[in-house]
Short mmCIF file of C-alpha atoms and ligand atoms in Angstrom, two decimals:
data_model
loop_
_atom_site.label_atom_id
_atom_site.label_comp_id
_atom_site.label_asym_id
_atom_site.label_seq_id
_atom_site.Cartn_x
_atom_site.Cartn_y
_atom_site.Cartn_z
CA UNK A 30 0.00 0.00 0.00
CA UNK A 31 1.69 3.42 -1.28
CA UNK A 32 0.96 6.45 0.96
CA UNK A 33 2.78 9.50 -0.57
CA UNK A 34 2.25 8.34 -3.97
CA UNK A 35 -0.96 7.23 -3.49
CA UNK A 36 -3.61 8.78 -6.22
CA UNK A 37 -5.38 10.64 -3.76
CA UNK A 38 -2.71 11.85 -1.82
CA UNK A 39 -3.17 15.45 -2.66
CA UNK A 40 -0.06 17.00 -0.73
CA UNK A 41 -1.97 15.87 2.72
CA UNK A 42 -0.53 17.37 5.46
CA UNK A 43 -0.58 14.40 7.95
CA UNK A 44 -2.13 11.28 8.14
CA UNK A 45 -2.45 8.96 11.48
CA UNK A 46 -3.25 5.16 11.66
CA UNK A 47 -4.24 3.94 14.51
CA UNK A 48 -4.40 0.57 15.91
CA UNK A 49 -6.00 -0.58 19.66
CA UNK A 50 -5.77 -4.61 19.72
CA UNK A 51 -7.46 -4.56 23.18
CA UNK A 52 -10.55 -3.23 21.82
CA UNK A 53 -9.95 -3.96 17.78
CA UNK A 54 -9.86 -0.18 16.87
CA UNK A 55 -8.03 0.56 13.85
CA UNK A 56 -8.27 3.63 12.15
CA UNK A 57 -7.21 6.28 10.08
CA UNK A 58 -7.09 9.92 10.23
CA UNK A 59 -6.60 12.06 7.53
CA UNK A 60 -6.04 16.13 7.40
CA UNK A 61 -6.10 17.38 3.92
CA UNK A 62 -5.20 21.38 4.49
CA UNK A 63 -5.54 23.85 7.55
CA UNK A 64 -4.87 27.06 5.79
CA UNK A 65 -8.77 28.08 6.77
CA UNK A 66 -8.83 26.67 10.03
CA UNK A 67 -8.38 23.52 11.98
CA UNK A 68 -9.25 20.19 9.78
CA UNK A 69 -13.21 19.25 10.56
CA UNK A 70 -14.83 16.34 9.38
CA UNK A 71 -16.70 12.86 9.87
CA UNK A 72 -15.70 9.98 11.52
CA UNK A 73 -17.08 6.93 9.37
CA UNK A 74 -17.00 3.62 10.39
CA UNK A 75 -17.39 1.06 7.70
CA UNK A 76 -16.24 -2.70 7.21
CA UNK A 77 -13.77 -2.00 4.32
CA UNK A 78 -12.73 -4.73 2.09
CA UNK A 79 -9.42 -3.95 2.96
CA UNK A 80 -6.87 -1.28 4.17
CA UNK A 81 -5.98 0.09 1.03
CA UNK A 82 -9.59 0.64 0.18
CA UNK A 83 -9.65 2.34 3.97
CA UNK A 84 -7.20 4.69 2.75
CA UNK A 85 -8.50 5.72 -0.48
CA UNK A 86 -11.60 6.55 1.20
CA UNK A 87 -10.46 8.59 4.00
CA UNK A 88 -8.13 10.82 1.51
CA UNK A 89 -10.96 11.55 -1.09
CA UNK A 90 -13.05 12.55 1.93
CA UNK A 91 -11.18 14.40 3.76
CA UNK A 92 -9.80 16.41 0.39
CA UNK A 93 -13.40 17.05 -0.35
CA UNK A 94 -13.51 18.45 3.66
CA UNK A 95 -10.83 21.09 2.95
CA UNK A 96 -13.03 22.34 -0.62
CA UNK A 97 -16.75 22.14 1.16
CA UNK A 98 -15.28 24.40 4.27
CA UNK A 99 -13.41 26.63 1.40
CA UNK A 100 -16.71 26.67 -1.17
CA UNK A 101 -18.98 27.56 2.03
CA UNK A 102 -16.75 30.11 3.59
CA UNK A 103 -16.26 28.75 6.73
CA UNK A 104 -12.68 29.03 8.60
CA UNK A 105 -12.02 25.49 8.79
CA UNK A 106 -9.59 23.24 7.21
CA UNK A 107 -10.13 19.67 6.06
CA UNK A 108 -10.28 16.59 7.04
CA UNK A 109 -11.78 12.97 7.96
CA UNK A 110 -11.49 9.93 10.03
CA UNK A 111 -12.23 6.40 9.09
CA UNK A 112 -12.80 3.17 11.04
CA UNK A 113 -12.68 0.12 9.73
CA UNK A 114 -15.01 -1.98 10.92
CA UNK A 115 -18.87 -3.37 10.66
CA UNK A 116 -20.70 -0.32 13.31
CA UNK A 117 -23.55 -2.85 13.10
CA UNK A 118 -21.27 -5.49 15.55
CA UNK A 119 -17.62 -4.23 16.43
CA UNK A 120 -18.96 -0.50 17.36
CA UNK A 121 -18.39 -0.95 21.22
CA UNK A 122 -17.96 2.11 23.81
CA UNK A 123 -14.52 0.53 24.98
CA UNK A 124 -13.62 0.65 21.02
CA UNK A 125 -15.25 4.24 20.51
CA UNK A 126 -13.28 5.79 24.00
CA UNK A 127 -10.10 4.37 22.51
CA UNK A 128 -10.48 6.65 19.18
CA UNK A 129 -11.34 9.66 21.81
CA UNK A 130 -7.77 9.17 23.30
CA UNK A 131 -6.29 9.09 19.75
CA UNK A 132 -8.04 12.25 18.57
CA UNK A 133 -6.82 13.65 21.70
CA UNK A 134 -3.26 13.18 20.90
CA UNK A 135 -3.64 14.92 18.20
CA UNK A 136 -4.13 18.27 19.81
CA UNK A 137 -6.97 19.86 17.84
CA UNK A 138 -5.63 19.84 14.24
CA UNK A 139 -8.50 17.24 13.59
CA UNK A 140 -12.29 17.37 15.33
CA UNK A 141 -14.32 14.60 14.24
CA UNK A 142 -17.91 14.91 13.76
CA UNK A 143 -20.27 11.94 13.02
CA UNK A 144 -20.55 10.51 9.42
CA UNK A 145 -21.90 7.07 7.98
CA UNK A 146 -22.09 4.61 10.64
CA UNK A 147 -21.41 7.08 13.65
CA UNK A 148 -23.85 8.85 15.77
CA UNK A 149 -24.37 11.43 17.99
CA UNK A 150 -23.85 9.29 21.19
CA UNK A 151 -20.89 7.56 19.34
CA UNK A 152 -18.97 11.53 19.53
CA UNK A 153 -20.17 11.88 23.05
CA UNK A 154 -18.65 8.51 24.23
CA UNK A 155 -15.06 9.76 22.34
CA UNK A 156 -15.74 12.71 23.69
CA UNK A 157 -14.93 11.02 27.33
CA UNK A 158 -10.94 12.18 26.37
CA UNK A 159 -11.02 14.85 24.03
CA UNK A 160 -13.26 18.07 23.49
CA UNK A 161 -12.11 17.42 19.74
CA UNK A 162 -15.29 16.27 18.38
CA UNK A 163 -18.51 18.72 17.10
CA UNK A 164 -22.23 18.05 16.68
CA UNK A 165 -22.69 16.97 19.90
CA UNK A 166 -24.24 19.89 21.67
CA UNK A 167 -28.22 20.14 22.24
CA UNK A 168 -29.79 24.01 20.94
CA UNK A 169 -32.27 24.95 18.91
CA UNK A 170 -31.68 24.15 14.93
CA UNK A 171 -31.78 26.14 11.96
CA UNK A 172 -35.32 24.80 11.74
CA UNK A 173 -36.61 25.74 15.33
CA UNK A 174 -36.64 21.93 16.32
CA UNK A 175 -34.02 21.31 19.32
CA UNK A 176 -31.25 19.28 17.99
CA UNK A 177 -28.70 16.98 19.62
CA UNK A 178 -25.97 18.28 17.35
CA UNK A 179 -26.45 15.74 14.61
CA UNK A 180 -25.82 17.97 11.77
CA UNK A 181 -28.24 15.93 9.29
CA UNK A 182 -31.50 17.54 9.45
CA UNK A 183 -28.99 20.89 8.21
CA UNK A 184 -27.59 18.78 5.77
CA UNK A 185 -30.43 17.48 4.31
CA UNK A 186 -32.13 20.97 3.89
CA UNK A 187 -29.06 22.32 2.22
CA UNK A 188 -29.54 19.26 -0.17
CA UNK A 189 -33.07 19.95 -0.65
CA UNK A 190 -32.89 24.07 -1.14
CA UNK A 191 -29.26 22.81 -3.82
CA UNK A 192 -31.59 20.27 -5.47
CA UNK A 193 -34.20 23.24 -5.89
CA UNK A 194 -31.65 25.41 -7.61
CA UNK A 195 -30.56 22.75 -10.14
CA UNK A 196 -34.24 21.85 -10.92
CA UNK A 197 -34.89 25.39 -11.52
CA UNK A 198 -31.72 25.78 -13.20
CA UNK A 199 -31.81 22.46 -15.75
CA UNK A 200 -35.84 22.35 -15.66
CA UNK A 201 -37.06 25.88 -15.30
CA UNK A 202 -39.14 24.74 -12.89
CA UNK A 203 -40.02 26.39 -9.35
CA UNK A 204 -43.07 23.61 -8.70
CA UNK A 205 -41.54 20.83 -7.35
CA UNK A 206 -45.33 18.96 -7.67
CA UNK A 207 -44.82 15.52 -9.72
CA UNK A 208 -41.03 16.30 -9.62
CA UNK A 209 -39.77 12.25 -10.37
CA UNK A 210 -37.09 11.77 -7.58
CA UNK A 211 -34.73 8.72 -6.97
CA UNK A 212 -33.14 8.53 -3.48
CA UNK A 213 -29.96 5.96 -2.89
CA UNK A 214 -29.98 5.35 0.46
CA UNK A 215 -32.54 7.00 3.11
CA UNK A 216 -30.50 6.77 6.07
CA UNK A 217 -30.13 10.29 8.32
CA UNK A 218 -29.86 12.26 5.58
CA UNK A 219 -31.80 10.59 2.34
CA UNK A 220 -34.57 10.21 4.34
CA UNK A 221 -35.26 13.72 5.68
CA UNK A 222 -34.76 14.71 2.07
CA UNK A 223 -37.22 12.70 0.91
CA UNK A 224 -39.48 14.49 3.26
CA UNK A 225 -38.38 17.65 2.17
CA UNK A 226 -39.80 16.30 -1.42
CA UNK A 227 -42.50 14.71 -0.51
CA UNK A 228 -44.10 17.63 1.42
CA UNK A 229 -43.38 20.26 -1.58
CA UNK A 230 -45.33 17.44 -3.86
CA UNK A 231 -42.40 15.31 -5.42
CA UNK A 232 -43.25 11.99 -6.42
CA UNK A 233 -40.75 9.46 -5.07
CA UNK A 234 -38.47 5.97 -5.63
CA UNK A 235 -35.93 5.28 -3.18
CA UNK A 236 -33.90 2.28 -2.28
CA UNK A 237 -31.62 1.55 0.23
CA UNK A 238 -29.61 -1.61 1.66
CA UNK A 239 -31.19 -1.76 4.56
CA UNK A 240 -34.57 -2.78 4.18
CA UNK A 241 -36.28 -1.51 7.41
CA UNK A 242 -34.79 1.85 6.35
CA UNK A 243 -36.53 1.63 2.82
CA UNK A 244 -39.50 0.82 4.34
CA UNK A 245 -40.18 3.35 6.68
CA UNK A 246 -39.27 5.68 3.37
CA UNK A 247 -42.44 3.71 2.09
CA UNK A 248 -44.97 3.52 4.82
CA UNK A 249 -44.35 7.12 5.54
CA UNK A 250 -43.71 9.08 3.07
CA UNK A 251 -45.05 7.07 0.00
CA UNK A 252 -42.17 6.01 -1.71
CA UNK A 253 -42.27 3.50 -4.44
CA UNK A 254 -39.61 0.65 -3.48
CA UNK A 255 -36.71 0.60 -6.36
CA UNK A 256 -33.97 -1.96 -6.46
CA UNK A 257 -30.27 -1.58 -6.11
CA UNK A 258 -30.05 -2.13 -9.64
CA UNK A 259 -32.45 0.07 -11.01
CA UNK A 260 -32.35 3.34 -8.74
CA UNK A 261 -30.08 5.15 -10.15
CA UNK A 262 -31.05 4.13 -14.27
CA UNK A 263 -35.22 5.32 -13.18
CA UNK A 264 -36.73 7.65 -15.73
CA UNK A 265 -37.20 10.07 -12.97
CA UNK A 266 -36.32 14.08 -13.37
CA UNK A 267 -33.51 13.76 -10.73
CA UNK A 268 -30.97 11.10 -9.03
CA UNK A 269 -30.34 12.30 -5.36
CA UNK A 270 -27.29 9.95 -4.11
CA UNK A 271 -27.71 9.77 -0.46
CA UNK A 272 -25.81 6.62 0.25
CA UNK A 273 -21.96 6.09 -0.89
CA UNK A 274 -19.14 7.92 -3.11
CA UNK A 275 -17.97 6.94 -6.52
CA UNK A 276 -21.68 6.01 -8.19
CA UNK A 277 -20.94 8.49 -10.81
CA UNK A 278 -18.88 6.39 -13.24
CA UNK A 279 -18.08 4.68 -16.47
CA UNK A 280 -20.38 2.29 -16.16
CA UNK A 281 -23.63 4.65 -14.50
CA UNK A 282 -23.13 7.66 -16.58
CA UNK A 283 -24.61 6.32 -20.10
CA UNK A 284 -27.30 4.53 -18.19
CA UNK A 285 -28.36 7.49 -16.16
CA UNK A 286 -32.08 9.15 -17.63
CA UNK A 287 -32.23 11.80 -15.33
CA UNK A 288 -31.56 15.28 -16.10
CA UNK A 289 -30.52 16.55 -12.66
CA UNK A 290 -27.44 14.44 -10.58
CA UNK A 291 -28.10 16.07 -6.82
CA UNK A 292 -27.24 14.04 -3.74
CA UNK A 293 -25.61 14.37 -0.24
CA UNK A 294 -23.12 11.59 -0.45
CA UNK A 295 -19.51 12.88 -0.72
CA UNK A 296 -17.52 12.25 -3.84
CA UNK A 297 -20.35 10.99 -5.99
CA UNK A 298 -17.68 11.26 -9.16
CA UNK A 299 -15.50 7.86 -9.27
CA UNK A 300 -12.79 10.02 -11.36
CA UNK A 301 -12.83 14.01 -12.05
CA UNK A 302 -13.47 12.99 -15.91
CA UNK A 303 -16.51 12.07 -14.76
CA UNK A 304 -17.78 15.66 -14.54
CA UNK A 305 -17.21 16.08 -17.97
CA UNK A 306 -18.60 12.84 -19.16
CA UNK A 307 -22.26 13.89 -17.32
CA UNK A 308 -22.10 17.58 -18.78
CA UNK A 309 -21.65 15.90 -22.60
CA UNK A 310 -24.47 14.10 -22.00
CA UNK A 311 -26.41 17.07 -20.62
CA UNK A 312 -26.64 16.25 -17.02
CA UNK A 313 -26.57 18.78 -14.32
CA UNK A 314 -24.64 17.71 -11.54
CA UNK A 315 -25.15 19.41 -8.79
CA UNK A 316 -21.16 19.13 -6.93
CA UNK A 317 -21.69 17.41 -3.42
CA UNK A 318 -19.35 19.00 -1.64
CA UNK A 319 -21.20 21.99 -2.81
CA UNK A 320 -25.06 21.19 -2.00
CA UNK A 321 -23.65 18.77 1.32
CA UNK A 322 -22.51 21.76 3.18
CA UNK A 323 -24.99 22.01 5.41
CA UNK A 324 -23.76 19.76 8.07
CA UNK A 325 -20.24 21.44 8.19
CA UNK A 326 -22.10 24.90 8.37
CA UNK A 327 -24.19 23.67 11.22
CA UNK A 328 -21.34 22.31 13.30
CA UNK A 329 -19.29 25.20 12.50
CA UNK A 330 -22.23 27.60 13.96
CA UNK A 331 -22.68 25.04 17.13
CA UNK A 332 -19.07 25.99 17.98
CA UNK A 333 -20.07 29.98 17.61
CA UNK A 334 -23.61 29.46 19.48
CA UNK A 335 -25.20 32.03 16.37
CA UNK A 336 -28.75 31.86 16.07
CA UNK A 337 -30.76 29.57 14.09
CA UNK A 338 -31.38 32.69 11.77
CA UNK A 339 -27.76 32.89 10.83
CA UNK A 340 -27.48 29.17 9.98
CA UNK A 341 -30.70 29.38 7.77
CA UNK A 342 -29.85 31.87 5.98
CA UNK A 343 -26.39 30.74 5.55
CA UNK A 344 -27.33 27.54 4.34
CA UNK A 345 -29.82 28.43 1.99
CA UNK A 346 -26.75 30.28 0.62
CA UNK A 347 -25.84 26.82 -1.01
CA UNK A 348 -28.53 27.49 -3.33
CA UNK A 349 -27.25 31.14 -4.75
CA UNK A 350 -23.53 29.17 -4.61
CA UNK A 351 -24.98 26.28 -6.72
CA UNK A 352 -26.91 28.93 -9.23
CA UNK A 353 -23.36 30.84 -9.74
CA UNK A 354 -21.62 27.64 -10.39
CA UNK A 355 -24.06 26.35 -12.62
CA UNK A 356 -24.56 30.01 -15.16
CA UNK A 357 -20.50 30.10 -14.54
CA UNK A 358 -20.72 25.90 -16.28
CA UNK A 359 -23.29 27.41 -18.86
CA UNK A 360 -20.80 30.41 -19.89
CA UNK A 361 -17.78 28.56 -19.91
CA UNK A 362 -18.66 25.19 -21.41
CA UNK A 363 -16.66 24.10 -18.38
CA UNK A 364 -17.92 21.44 -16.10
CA UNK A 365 -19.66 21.87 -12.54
CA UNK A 366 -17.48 19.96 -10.54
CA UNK A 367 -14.04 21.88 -11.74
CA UNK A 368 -16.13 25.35 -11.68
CA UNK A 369 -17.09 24.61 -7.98
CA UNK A 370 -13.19 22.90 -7.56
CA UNK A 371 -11.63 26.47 -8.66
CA UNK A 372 -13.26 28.84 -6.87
CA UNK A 373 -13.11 26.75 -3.73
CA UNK A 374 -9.05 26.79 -4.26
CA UNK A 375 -9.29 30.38 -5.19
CA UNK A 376 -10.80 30.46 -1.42
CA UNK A 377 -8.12 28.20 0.54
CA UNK A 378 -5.33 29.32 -1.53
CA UNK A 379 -5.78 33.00 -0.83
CA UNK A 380 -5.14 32.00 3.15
CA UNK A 381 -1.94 29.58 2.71
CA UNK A 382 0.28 32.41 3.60
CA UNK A 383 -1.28 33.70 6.50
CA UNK A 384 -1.51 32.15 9.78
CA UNK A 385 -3.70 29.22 10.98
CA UNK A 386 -6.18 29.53 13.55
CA UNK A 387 -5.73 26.82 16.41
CA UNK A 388 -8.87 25.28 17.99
CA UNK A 389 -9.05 27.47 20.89
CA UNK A 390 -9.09 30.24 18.50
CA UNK A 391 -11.78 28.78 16.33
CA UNK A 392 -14.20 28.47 19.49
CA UNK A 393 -16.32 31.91 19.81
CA UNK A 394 -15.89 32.53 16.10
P1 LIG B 415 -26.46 7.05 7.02
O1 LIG B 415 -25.56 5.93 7.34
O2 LIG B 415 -27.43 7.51 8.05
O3 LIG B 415 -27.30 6.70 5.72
C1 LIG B 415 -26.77 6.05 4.62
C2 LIG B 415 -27.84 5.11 4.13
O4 LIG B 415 -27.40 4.52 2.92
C3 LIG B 415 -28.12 3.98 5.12
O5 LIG B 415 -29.51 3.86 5.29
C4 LIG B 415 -27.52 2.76 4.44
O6 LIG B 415 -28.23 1.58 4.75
C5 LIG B 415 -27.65 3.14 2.98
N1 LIG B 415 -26.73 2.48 2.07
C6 LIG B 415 -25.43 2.17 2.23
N2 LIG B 415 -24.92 1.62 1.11
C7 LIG B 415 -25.93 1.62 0.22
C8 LIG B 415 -26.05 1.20 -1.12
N3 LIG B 415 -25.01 0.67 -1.77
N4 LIG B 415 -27.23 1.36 -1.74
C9 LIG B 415 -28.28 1.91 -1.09
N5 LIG B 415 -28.25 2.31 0.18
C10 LIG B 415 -27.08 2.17 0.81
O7 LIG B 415 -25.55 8.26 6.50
P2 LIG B 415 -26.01 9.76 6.27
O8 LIG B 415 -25.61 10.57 7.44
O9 LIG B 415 -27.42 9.82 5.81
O10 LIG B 415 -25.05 10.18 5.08
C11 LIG B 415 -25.32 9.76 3.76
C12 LIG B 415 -24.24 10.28 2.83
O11 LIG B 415 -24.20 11.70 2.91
C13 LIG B 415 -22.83 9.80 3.20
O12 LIG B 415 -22.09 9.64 2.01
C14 LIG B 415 -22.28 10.95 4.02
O13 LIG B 415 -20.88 11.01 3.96
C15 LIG B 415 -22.89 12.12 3.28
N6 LIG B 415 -22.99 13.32 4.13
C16 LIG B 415 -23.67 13.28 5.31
C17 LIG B 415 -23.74 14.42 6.09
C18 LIG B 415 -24.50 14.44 7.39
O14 LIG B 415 -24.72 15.53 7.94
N7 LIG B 415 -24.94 13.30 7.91
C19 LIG B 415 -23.12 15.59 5.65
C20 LIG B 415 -22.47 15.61 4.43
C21 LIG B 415 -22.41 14.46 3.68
#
């Protein structure tokens, strides 16, 4: 397994791998750039195939950390922690408290939020030996609803107000009524988005590995029940990837009938030709570190105590972001991913020089 010359290396600044044989923990953290900020991101826990797959993984993410922090103007840096294992039967407390004293260690450069196959509680049981993990504090959301500092009810809105703006953008269409949707996955975030949908009249399919999860999609909201094969190749109006990265590829691009590509899942693009390959075919792709920002935003404003005014509105500013990148895609022939890719660079870049804010300095901001 190659590290520096690994494809997705990316000039990382450090990476840590960690290994507990007491309680089986072994993971891997990965901070991408702290020219904005100290590195915030996810800790996902997954049962990789296999270390190298681990790796690849938490690079891409934690990369795609340092450009959603940079492309939503936050003062953050990037980066992302992975675990390997099933969170369905090796997640134990002893496992989680041993990643708290790793984080610790690592002095604030990295604070881990939750992510796919973490939780809430899972943060507050690392959080036993380090205060470097977000989302955790109770207050009253964006929404007015009190939140335990899970960040996906933000998330999910951001996705919802991003998918708006590409609809209106690709379709013309403000109505979302008998909008076709197709939802991959309806886990924390996928499902609140499909609420979003259903309640401003969409008509939905969703599917997701989990079949309880896909169920309650059906018995509550009215989903139709898709397959894993079929979800993402539905003549529906829009694909909204809510599950895993890398669905955008070679093989899913030409099958694709939607018009509109707009999900929460990070790196939805398997490579960055990718972008261009959906544009020639005349799909708008919304870019998901673009329309996902809502979580970072939310945990950033946790750590500032701002009002829920201040993170609406500042999360409904994915939508005006997503409406400049897409006219910007229009004018310039140029893909959406690499439009949203350059100005987010244009946005970390401009701080290299000057100096980084610690995590003490980030609290209060
Ligand atoms: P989650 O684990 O709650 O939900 C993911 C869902 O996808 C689960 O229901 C799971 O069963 C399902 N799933 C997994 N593999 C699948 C497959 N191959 N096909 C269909 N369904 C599958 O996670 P989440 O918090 O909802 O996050 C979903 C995605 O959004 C992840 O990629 C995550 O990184 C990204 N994201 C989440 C947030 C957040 O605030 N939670 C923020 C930004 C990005």
């Amino acid at each position: 397994m190659t590290v520096f010359s690994h494809p997705e290396f990316d000039n990382h600044e450090h990476l840590s791998f960690f290994c507990d044989p007491e309680t089986g923990l072994r993971a891997i953290v990965a901070i991408h750039n702290t020219s904005r900020g100290p590195a915030l991101g996810g800790c996902r826990m997954f049962p990789y195939a296999s270390d190298e797959e681990a790796l690849r993984d938490v690079l891409r993410l934690s990369r795609g950390m340092t450009y959603k922090s940079a492309l939503a103007n936050l003062d953050l840096g990037g980066g992302k922690s992975v675990i390997i294992g099933d969170p369905r039967k090796q997640k134990t407390e002893a496992l989680l408290e041993a990643m708290g004293k790793h984080l610790e260690g690592l002095g604030g450069q990295y604070i881990a939020a939750e992510d796919s196959g973490t939780s809430v509680p899972d943060l507050k049981v690392m959080g036993r030996h380090t205060r470097h993990v977000a989302g955790i504090v109770e207050r009253t959301a964006f929404d007015g609803q009190t939140s335990n500092g899970d960040p996906s009810p933000t998330t999910a809105y951001g996705t919802f107000i991003g998918l708006k703006a590409a609809v209106r953008h690709k379709l013309g269409r403000e109505d979302l009524t008998g909008l076709k949707v197709a939802i991959q996955g309806v886990g924390n975030v996928g499902f609140r988005l499909a609420r979003h949908l259903k309640d401003a009249g969409a008509e939905l399919w969703v599917y997701d590995i989990h079949q309880e999860n896909m169920q309650r999609a059906v018995d509550e909201l009215g989903a139709h029940a898709a397959s894993a094969e079929d979800i993402l190749f539905l003549p529906v109006d829009v694909v909204a990837p809510c599950a895993m990265g890398a669905v955008l590829n070679d093989d899913s691009i030409p099958r694709l009938q939607a018009k509109v590509v707009a999900g929460a899942a990070n790196n939805l693009l398997q490579q960055p030709h990718h972008d261009q390959a959906l544009k020639d075919r005349g799909i708008l792709y919304a870019p998901d570190f673009a329309i996902n920002a809502g979580g970072i935003i939310d945990v950033f404003y946790e750590r500032s105590g701002a009002s829920p005014d201040v993170v609406r509105e500042h999360v409904e500013g994915i939508g005006q972001t997503l409406a400049e990148i897409f006219t910007r895609s229009d004018n310039s022939g140029i893909p959406t991913g690499e439009i949203a890719n350059t100005l987010a660079e244009e946005r970390f870049q401009a701080r290299s020089g000057k100096a980084k804010k610690g995590h003490d300095q980030l609290e209060g901001v």
